[in-house]
Structure formats: C-alpha cells, structure tokens
Amino acid sequence: TYPICMATAQFEPNYDETKVPKFEASDLLTTFDGKKVNDTSGWENTRRPELYHFFEEQVYGKVPGKLDSLSFEVVEGSTEALGGKAIRKQIEVDMFKNGKSLSFHILLYLPNNGKASPIFLGYNFYGNHTITDDSNVIISNAWAMDNEDFGISDNTLTKASRGVRTHRWAIEKIIDGGFGLATIYYGEVDPDKNDFSDGLHRLFYEEGQTNPKADEWGSIAAWAFGMSRALDYLETDSDVDAHRVISFGHSRLGKAALWAGASDQRFAAVISNNSGCGGAALSKRKFGETVGRINARFPHWFSDTFTAYNDNEEALAIDQHGLLAQIAPRPLYVASAEDDQWADPRGEYLSAHYVTPVYQLYGKKGLARTKMPQTGSPVHHTVAYHIRTGKHDVTEYDWEQYISWAKKFVAKEE
Ligand code: GTR
C-alpha cells in the first residue's frame, strides 16, 4: 500500500549511486561573500577562520570558554613495557572550572630509544585496559556502554574486558616504527549518551544551567577539547615530540579527531579512520548515514543548530570538505572500508579530493584524481587515502598504512 511504502522509503538509507542528488561542492578558495583566495595568507587569515566559525556555529558547537586550570600527574610508569622495547606512562589529567572538576587518564607507550618520539593520539571506545593485554593498565571507573561480548554490564568496566580491543591497536608496529601511542577512554571526557548532566559540559554551566545552549558544543566537540588538553600534557613530556602529535580516531572518534585537528593547529596531522557522516564524508550525497539520521540517533553529538540541516543538507553553506580543508597544510589521511557503506567511502574520498587546491597553495600534493583509488592501493601524498576490504573497524592493514605514511610526512628526517 502506497502510504506505507512512502513512509518506509523515507527511512531507508540510500546505497544507490544513481540516486545521489546532484550538487556542487562549494569552492574552498572563494569566501562566503565571493572573494577569491589566492595565497596562503588569504587562506590562514580569512578563509580558514570563516570555515572554522561555520563548523563551530552550525555543526559541532562552540566551546563556552576556557578552563580555570589544568593539572597533570604521572600516576604509573615503567621503562620495561612490551618486553622492554617501550616506556609506559599513565597520566591523570585534572580539569577545573567553576569550582567543579573532571579527570581523565592518558595511557602512553613510547619507544624506549632515548628520543623524543612522534606519537599517535586517539581515543578508545571501552577503556584504556581494552587496547592491550598489559595488566598494569588502570581500569577506568567512568560510565561505559554495556557490551555483552566484552563482559561489560551495569555500565561498569572490569578486568573481564582487559585486552578485548587489542586488534584495533597495532602497538608493537607503532613502537617498532619509531612512534609512540597515547590513548584515552572517551567516556572519561564525556559519556556517550544523551545526557548533559555529566562529563565535560557540566563544568562550564552557569548557575541553574542544565544543557549547553543551542549553538554550544555537543559530545564531539567535548571529545575534541579533551584531545587538546591531552596535547597540553604531551607538551610537558620530554619523551614526546609534541610538534609531531597525530590526531587519530575511528568512526565517531574519527569525527572528534578531525574536529580536534581543525580547532587546534598544534596537531601535526590528522587521521580519519572510517569517520563517515559528520566526519570526512560529504553530507550532500545523502548516501548511507544522513544528517537527519545521525541527529535522531545521537542527539548529543552535534550542536542543536545542526538539526536545521536534517533532510536539508543542500542548505549547508559548505560541506564536510570544508572541515578537512582546515587541516591544511598539515598531513591528512582519510581511510574507508569497502563494507562500511554506511560511512559512504566515495563521499569520504571526494571530500579529501576537494581539499587538493588548498594544499596546492602550499606546494603540497593532495588527491588530484576524481576517481577513487582501487581497494588495497593506498595513495600517500600530504593528503592520503585508502580503501581496504572488510568492515567498519581499525585493522593491522590500516595501521601499516598510517605508520608508513607518517614516517614520510610527519616524522623528523634523520
Ligand atoms: C554508528 C554511527 C556512525 C559511527 C559509528 C561508530 O552507529 O551511525 O556515525 O559514528 O556508529 O562510531 O562506530
């Protein structure tokens, strides 16, 4: 019956390339009021700031001010981690505002080579103790999403989930490649639920306030803010090369990694692993996950202002390539997976392709071709892309690519 079909059709995601709406990706080198940007100073002083403000006001939301203070304490450490090849440190970061506080923990592994190492910094989904079998890793007491497969119930993390996510973190390869790894449980910065009474937001409330204002930050911006506070610590650690910290993230945490890189120019590079809608992927293609769907399922991720684009993506003054462009001229890696159509691999590729002219202003190479590279054939320029076989995930293959690219574009030449 016709009305029912119409109703379901509305909720069926589109996976058919021929049904992608016709749209033009706005030119990155023309300002919103039509002025051409011809050089790096026009980019840095005019266009990049206006793009940043657009995403701040319309997509992720503004951060309402600064912390009153911040402190760091190394609460655990060893120079004999991973059989002696690595240094391990666990750092408590305490954030203070309006007489309230919130703490999170950084788990840091560094090559045991006496050098200040470049590092990958990225959040994990279920606690620092899940990314490794190392029994010294502190188990977070923050709220966690229940997960039967991982033995997580009552929103509480226990040792039952130790090491359940090791496959997503190629620690040995990272260390052997000369890089360190810093990770944080994202739930310590803001629990991933539609509830603004906890996490980072609450610290910034004025008397009587219970929710961020319509144009203020959702969870993604809070996670991005947390990455910057982790970078504040890393700048104080002489075992870290703080000028070479790569913001990394998968999926929703890839969205956060991108926004962190756009908001904070101190990040040396950004890697988006399968970040999809509201991350690397173009919204106007309406392929797989859409703005309306993401706002309905995760009302707390973006600012309330973003809901104006629900089923109205064409109204966006700039699409997600305007987010990726803010990383320029720093190295940027966008990666997709064949079976992750929900994240729209083609939309992720095109978005990265469109930033090429901005990198060219700096004499750097982007992704000149409109045609996507073949599966398993990565393109490594200052802007890099690969699509691999398999599902929405982070694999050894992904890390092999990131490490070899980062050696070339981020690490200091010997
Ligand atoms: C999905 C969501 C995606 C992506 C993913 C994830 O449910 O629709 O945007 O963020 O979760 O984070 O794994």
Coordinates of C-alpha atoms and ligand atoms in Angstrom, one line a residue:
T1 CA 0.0 0.0 0.0
Y2 CA 1.3 3.3 -1.1
P3 CA 1.4 5.5 2.0
I4 CA 3.3 2.8 4.0
C5 CA 5.9 2.4 1.2
M6 CA 6.3 6.1 1.3
A7 CA 6.8 6.1 5.0
T8 CA 9.5 3.3 4.9
A9 CA 11.1 4.8 1.8
Q10 CA 11.8 7.9 3.9
F11 CA 13.7 5.9 6.5
E12 CA 15.6 3.6 4.1
P13 CA 19.2 4.7 3.7
N14 CA 20.2 5.2 0.1
Y15 CA 23.1 3.0 -1.2
D16 CA 22.4 3.5 -4.9
E17 CA 24.9 5.8 -6.6
T18 CA 22.4 6.8 -9.3
K19 CA 20.1 8.2 -6.6
V20 CA 22.7 10.5 -5.2
P21 CA 21.4 14.1 -5.6
K22 CA 23.2 16.4 -8.0
F23 CA 25.2 19.0 -6.0
E24 CA 28.2 21.2 -6.4
A25 CA 30.8 21.1 -3.7
S26 CA 31.4 24.8 -2.8
D27 CA 34.8 26.1 -3.8
L28 CA 37.2 26.2 -0.9
L29 CA 39.1 29.1 -2.3
T30 CA 36.2 31.5 -2.5
T31 CA 34.9 33.1 0.7
F32 CA 31.3 33.1 1.7
D33 CA 30.9 36.6 0.3
G34 CA 32.5 35.7 -3.0
K35 CA 36.2 36.8 -2.6
K36 CA 38.9 34.7 -4.2
V37 CA 41.6 33.4 -2.0
N38 CA 44.9 33.2 -3.9
D39 CA 47.6 32.7 -1.3
T40 CA 48.4 31.1 2.0
S41 CA 47.9 34.3 3.9
G42 CA 44.3 34.7 2.5
W43 CA 43.7 31.1 3.5
E44 CA 45.1 31.4 7.0
N45 CA 43.7 34.9 7.8
T46 CA 40.4 34.9 6.1
R47 CA 39.1 31.6 4.6
R48 CA 40.2 29.1 7.2
P49 CA 38.9 31.1 10.2
E50 CA 35.5 31.6 8.5
L51 CA 35.2 27.9 7.8
Y52 CA 36.2 27.2 11.4
H53 CA 33.4 29.6 12.6
F54 CA 30.9 28.0 10.3
F55 CA 31.6 24.5 11.7
E56 CA 31.7 25.8 15.2
E57 CA 28.3 27.6 14.9
Q58 CA 26.5 25.2 12.7
V59 CA 27.9 21.7 13.2
Y60 CA 29.9 20.8 16.4
G61 CA 29.0 23.8 18.6
K62 CA 31.1 26.4 20.4
V63 CA 33.2 25.7 23.5
P64 CA 31.8 28.1 26.1
G65 CA 35.1 29.5 27.4
K66 CA 38.3 28.2 28.9
L67 CA 39.2 26.0 31.9
D68 CA 40.2 27.8 35.1
S69 CA 43.1 25.4 35.5
L70 CA 44.6 22.1 34.5
S71 CA 47.0 19.8 36.2
F72 CA 48.8 16.6 35.3
E73 CA 50.2 13.8 37.4
V74 CA 52.1 10.7 36.1
V75 CA 50.3 8.1 38.3
E76 CA 52.1 5.0 37.0
G77 CA 55.0 4.1 34.7
S78 CA 57.6 1.6 33.6
T79 CA 60.6 1.6 31.4
E80 CA 60.1 -2.1 30.7
A81 CA 56.8 -2.3 28.9
L82 CA 56.2 -4.6 26.0
G83 CA 59.1 -6.8 26.9
G84 CA 61.5 -3.8 27.3
K85 CA 61.0 -2.1 24.0
A86 CA 58.7 0.6 25.3
I87 CA 58.2 3.0 28.1
R88 CA 54.7 3.1 29.6
K89 CA 53.2 6.1 31.4
Q90 CA 49.7 6.7 32.8
I91 CA 48.9 10.3 33.4
E92 CA 45.9 11.7 35.2
V93 CA 44.7 15.0 33.8
D94 CA 42.5 17.1 36.1
M95 CA 40.4 19.9 34.6
F96 CA 39.0 22.6 36.8
K97 CA 36.2 25.1 36.1
N98 CA 33.7 27.0 38.3
G99 CA 34.7 25.0 41.4
K100 CA 34.0 21.7 39.6
S101 CA 36.5 19.2 38.2
L102 CA 36.8 16.2 35.9
S103 CA 39.7 13.8 35.4
F104 CA 40.8 11.6 32.6
H105 CA 43.7 9.2 32.1
I106 CA 46.2 9.1 29.2
L107 CA 47.9 5.7 28.6
L108 CA 51.1 6.4 26.8
Y109 CA 53.6 4.0 25.2
L110 CA 56.8 5.3 23.8
P111 CA 59.7 3.7 22.1
N112 CA 62.5 3.0 24.6
N113 CA 65.1 4.7 22.5
G114 CA 66.0 7.8 24.5
K115 CA 64.5 10.1 21.8
A116 CA 61.5 12.5 21.9
S117 CA 59.1 10.4 19.8
P118 CA 56.3 11.5 17.4
I119 CA 53.1 10.0 18.6
F120 CA 49.6 9.0 17.5
L121 CA 46.9 10.3 19.9
G122 CA 43.4 8.8 19.8
Y123 CA 40.5 7.8 21.9
N124 CA 39.3 4.3 22.6
F125 CA 35.7 3.1 23.0
Y126 CA 35.8 0.8 26.0
G127 CA 38.7 1.9 28.3
N128 CA 42.5 2.0 28.1
H129 CA 42.7 -1.5 29.5
T130 CA 40.9 -2.9 26.4
I131 CA 43.6 -1.9 23.9
T132 CA 46.3 -4.2 25.3
D133 CA 46.9 -7.3 27.5
D134 CA 49.3 -5.3 29.6
S135 CA 47.9 -6.0 33.1
N136 CA 49.3 -2.7 34.5
V137 CA 46.8 -0.6 32.7
I138 CA 44.4 1.1 35.0
I139 CA 40.7 0.3 34.6
S140 CA 38.5 3.4 34.4
N141 CA 35.7 3.8 36.7
A142 CA 33.8 6.1 34.3
W143 CA 30.4 5.2 32.8
A144 CA 30.7 2.7 30.0
M145 CA 28.2 1.4 27.4
D146 CA 27.1 -2.2 28.2
N147 CA 28.5 -4.8 25.9
E148 CA 27.7 -8.4 26.3
D149 CA 30.6 -9.6 24.0
F150 CA 33.1 -7.7 26.2
G151 CA 31.6 -8.7 29.5
I152 CA 30.6 -5.1 30.3
S153 CA 27.4 -4.7 32.3
D154 CA 25.9 -2.2 34.8
N155 CA 27.8 0.5 32.8
T156 CA 31.0 -0.6 34.7
L157 CA 34.3 -1.6 33.3
T158 CA 36.1 -4.6 35.0
K159 CA 39.1 -6.8 34.1
A160 CA 36.7 -9.0 32.2
S161 CA 37.2 -6.6 29.3
R162 CA 41.0 -6.4 29.5
G163 CA 42.5 -6.7 26.0
V164 CA 39.2 -7.1 24.2
R165 CA 40.2 -4.4 21.6
T166 CA 43.9 -5.3 21.1
H167 CA 43.2 -6.0 17.4
R168 CA 42.4 -2.3 16.8
W169 CA 45.7 -1.0 18.2
A170 CA 48.9 -2.3 16.5
I171 CA 51.1 -1.2 19.4
E172 CA 54.1 -3.2 18.5
K173 CA 54.1 -2.0 14.9
I174 CA 53.7 1.6 16.1
I175 CA 56.6 1.3 18.5
D176 CA 58.8 -0.6 16.0
G177 CA 58.1 2.2 13.5
G178 CA 59.6 4.8 15.9
F179 CA 56.2 6.2 17.1
G180 CA 54.5 6.4 20.4
L181 CA 50.8 5.9 21.1
A182 CA 48.7 7.9 23.5
T183 CA 45.1 6.8 24.2
I184 CA 42.3 7.9 26.4
Y185 CA 38.9 6.3 27.2
Y186 CA 36.5 8.8 25.7
G187 CA 33.9 8.1 28.3
E188 CA 36.1 9.8 30.9
V189 CA 35.8 13.1 29.0
D190 CA 32.1 12.8 28.1
P191 CA 30.0 9.6 28.5
D192 CA 28.5 8.8 25.1
K193 CA 24.8 9.2 26.0
N194 CA 22.2 11.9 25.5
D195 CA 22.6 13.3 29.0
F196 CA 24.4 16.6 29.6
S197 CA 24.4 16.3 33.4
D198 CA 27.8 14.6 33.4
G199 CA 31.1 14.8 31.6
L200 CA 32.8 18.0 30.5
H201 CA 29.8 20.1 29.7
R202 CA 28.7 20.4 33.3
L203 CA 31.9 22.1 34.3
F204 CA 31.0 25.1 32.1
Y205 CA 27.4 25.6 33.2
E206 CA 26.3 28.9 34.7
E207 CA 24.2 28.8 37.8
G208 CA 21.0 26.8 37.1
Q209 CA 22.0 25.7 33.6
T210 CA 21.5 22.0 32.7
N211 CA 22.2 21.9 29.0
P212 CA 24.5 23.5 26.5
K213 CA 22.9 26.4 24.6
A214 CA 21.7 25.7 21.0
D215 CA 25.0 26.8 19.4
E216 CA 27.2 25.3 22.0
W217 CA 29.1 22.1 22.0
G218 CA 27.9 18.6 21.8
S219 CA 29.9 15.5 22.7
I220 CA 32.1 15.5 19.6
A221 CA 33.4 19.0 20.4
A222 CA 33.9 17.9 24.1
W223 CA 36.0 14.9 22.9
A224 CA 38.0 17.2 20.7
F225 CA 38.6 19.6 23.6
G226 CA 39.8 16.6 25.6
M227 CA 42.4 15.8 22.9
S228 CA 43.7 19.3 23.1
R229 CA 44.1 19.0 26.9
A230 CA 46.0 15.8 26.4
L231 CA 48.2 17.7 24.0
D232 CA 48.7 20.3 26.7
Y233 CA 50.2 17.4 28.8
L234 CA 52.2 16.0 26.0
E235 CA 53.9 19.4 25.5
T236 CA 55.3 19.0 29.0
D237 CA 56.7 15.5 28.5
S238 CA 60.3 15.5 27.2
D239 CA 60.0 11.9 25.9
V240 CA 57.4 13.2 23.4
D241 CA 58.0 15.2 20.3
A242 CA 55.0 17.5 20.8
H243 CA 55.4 19.1 17.4
R244 CA 54.6 15.7 15.9
V245 CA 51.4 14.6 17.6
I246 CA 49.0 13.0 15.1
S247 CA 45.3 13.2 16.0
F248 CA 43.8 9.8 15.2
G249 CA 40.3 8.4 15.5
H250 CA 37.9 5.7 14.3
S251 CA 34.3 6.4 13.4
R252 CA 32.6 8.8 15.9
L253 CA 36.1 9.3 17.4
G254 CA 37.4 10.0 13.9
K255 CA 34.9 12.8 13.7
A256 CA 36.3 14.0 17.0
A257 CA 39.9 13.6 15.7
L258 CA 39.1 15.8 12.7
W259 CA 37.4 18.5 14.8
A260 CA 40.4 18.4 17.2
G261 CA 42.7 19.0 14.3
A262 CA 40.6 21.8 12.9
S263 CA 40.2 23.5 16.3
D264 CA 43.8 23.2 17.4
Q265 CA 46.6 23.9 15.0
R266 CA 49.2 22.3 17.3
F267 CA 48.2 18.9 16.0
A268 CA 50.8 18.0 13.4
A269 CA 48.5 15.8 11.3
V270 CA 45.1 14.1 11.4
I271 CA 43.9 10.5 10.5
S272 CA 40.3 9.8 10.0
N273 CA 39.5 6.1 10.0
N274 CA 36.0 5.4 8.7
S275 CA 34.6 8.6 10.2
G276 CA 31.7 8.8 7.8
C277 CA 28.7 11.2 8.3
G278 CA 29.6 14.3 10.3
G279 CA 33.3 13.4 9.8
A280 CA 35.1 13.1 6.5
A281 CA 32.1 12.1 4.3
L282 CA 30.2 14.7 2.3
S283 CA 26.7 15.2 3.7
K284 CA 25.1 16.4 0.5
R285 CA 25.4 13.0 -1.1
K286 CA 22.9 11.6 1.4
F287 CA 24.5 8.2 0.9
G288 CA 24.3 5.8 3.9
E289 CA 24.0 7.7 7.1
T290 CA 22.5 11.2 6.7
V291 CA 22.4 14.3 8.9
G292 CA 18.8 13.6 9.9
R293 CA 19.6 10.1 10.9
I294 CA 22.7 10.9 12.8
N295 CA 20.9 13.7 14.7
A296 CA 18.0 11.4 15.5
R297 CA 20.1 8.6 16.8
F298 CA 22.8 10.6 18.5
P299 CA 21.2 13.9 19.5
H300 CA 24.1 14.7 21.8
W301 CA 26.9 14.5 19.3
F302 CA 26.5 17.9 17.5
S303 CA 25.1 21.3 18.5
D304 CA 21.4 21.7 18.3
T305 CA 21.9 24.2 15.4
F306 CA 23.0 21.2 13.2
T307 CA 19.4 19.9 13.2
A308 CA 18.5 22.7 10.8
Y309 CA 20.1 20.5 8.1
N310 CA 18.1 17.4 8.9
D311 CA 16.9 16.2 5.4
N312 CA 18.1 19.7 4.3
E313 CA 21.8 19.0 3.6
E314 CA 21.6 21.2 0.5
A315 CA 21.3 24.3 2.8
L316 CA 24.8 23.7 4.2
A317 CA 26.9 26.7 3.1
I318 CA 29.9 24.3 2.9
D319 CA 30.1 20.5 3.1
Q320 CA 32.5 18.4 5.1
H321 CA 35.4 19.1 2.7
G322 CA 35.3 22.5 4.5
L323 CA 36.2 20.6 7.7
L324 CA 39.0 18.6 6.1
A325 CA 40.4 21.7 4.5
Q326 CA 41.0 23.2 7.9
I327 CA 43.8 20.6 8.4
A328 CA 45.8 22.1 5.5
P329 CA 48.7 22.4 5.1
R330 CA 49.2 19.6 7.7
P331 CA 49.2 16.0 6.6
L332 CA 45.7 14.5 6.4
Y333 CA 44.8 10.8 6.0
V334 CA 41.3 9.6 5.2
A335 CA 40.6 5.9 5.1
S336 CA 37.5 3.9 4.3
A337 CA 36.4 0.2 4.2
E338 CA 34.5 -1.5 1.4
D339 CA 31.8 -3.0 3.6
D340 CA 31.4 0.3 5.5
Q341 CA 28.9 1.8 3.0
W342 CA 27.0 3.4 6.0
A343 CA 30.0 5.8 6.2
D344 CA 30.0 6.4 2.4
P345 CA 33.5 5.6 1.2
R346 CA 33.1 7.6 -2.0
G347 CA 31.8 10.6 -0.1
E348 CA 34.9 10.3 2.2
Y349 CA 37.2 10.1 -0.8
L350 CA 35.6 13.0 -2.7
S351 CA 35.7 15.2 0.3
A352 CA 39.5 14.6 0.6
H353 CA 39.9 15.1 -3.1
Y354 CA 38.2 18.5 -2.9
V355 CA 40.8 19.9 -0.5
T356 CA 43.6 19.5 -3.0
P357 CA 43.6 23.1 -4.2
V358 CA 44.2 24.3 -0.7
Y359 CA 47.3 22.1 -0.3
Q360 CA 48.5 23.3 -3.7
L361 CA 48.6 26.8 -2.3
Y362 CA 51.4 25.4 -0.1
G363 CA 53.1 23.5 -2.9
K364 CA 51.8 20.2 -1.4
K365 CA 50.2 17.3 -3.1
G366 CA 46.6 16.3 -2.4
L367 CA 44.5 13.8 -4.3
A368 CA 44.1 15.2 -7.8
R369 CA 42.0 12.5 -9.3
T370 CA 38.3 12.4 -9.0
K371 CA 38.3 8.7 -9.5
M372 CA 38.7 6.7 -6.3
P373 CA 41.8 4.5 -5.9
Q374 CA 41.3 0.8 -6.1
T375 CA 40.8 -1.2 -2.9
G376 CA 44.1 -2.0 -1.4
S377 CA 46.0 0.6 -3.4
P378 CA 46.7 3.5 -1.0
V379 CA 47.7 6.9 -2.3
H380 CA 50.2 8.6 0.1
H381 CA 50.7 12.3 -0.5
T382 CA 50.4 15.0 2.0
V383 CA 46.7 14.2 1.7
A384 CA 46.4 10.4 1.7
Y385 CA 43.6 7.9 1.2
H386 CA 43.0 4.2 1.2
I387 CA 40.0 1.9 1.0
R388 CA 40.5 -1.7 2.2
T389 CA 38.4 -4.8 2.1
G390 CA 36.3 -5.6 5.2
K391 CA 34.1 -3.9 7.7
H392 CA 33.9 -0.8 9.8
D393 CA 36.9 -1.3 12.0
V394 CA 40.6 -0.5 12.5
T395 CA 42.9 -3.2 11.3
E396 CA 46.6 -4.1 11.1
Y397 CA 46.5 -3.1 7.4
D398 CA 45.2 0.4 8.4
W399 CA 48.0 0.9 10.9
E400 CA 50.6 -0.3 8.4
Q401 CA 49.5 2.4 6.1
Y402 CA 49.3 5.1 8.7
I403 CA 52.8 4.2 10.0
S404 CA 54.5 4.2 6.6
W405 CA 52.8 7.5 5.6
A406 CA 53.6 9.2 8.9
K407 CA 57.2 8.2 8.6
K408 CA 57.3 10.1 5.3
F409 CA 55.1 13.1 6.1
V410 CA 55.2 13.6 9.9
A411 CA 58.3 12.0 11.5
K412 CA 61.5 14.1 11.6
E413 CA 64.0 13.1 8.9
E414 CA 67.1 11.5 10.4
Ligands
GTR1 C1 27.3 4.5 14.1 C2 27.1 5.9 13.6 C3 28.3 6.3 12.9 C4 29.6 6.0 13.5 C5 29.6 4.7 14.3 C6 30.7 4.5 15.3 O1 26.3 3.9 14.8 O2 25.9 5.9 12.9 O3 28.2 7.7 12.6 O4 30.0 7.0 14.4 O5 28.4 4.5 15.0 O6 31.1 5.4 16.0 O7 31.1 3.3 15.3

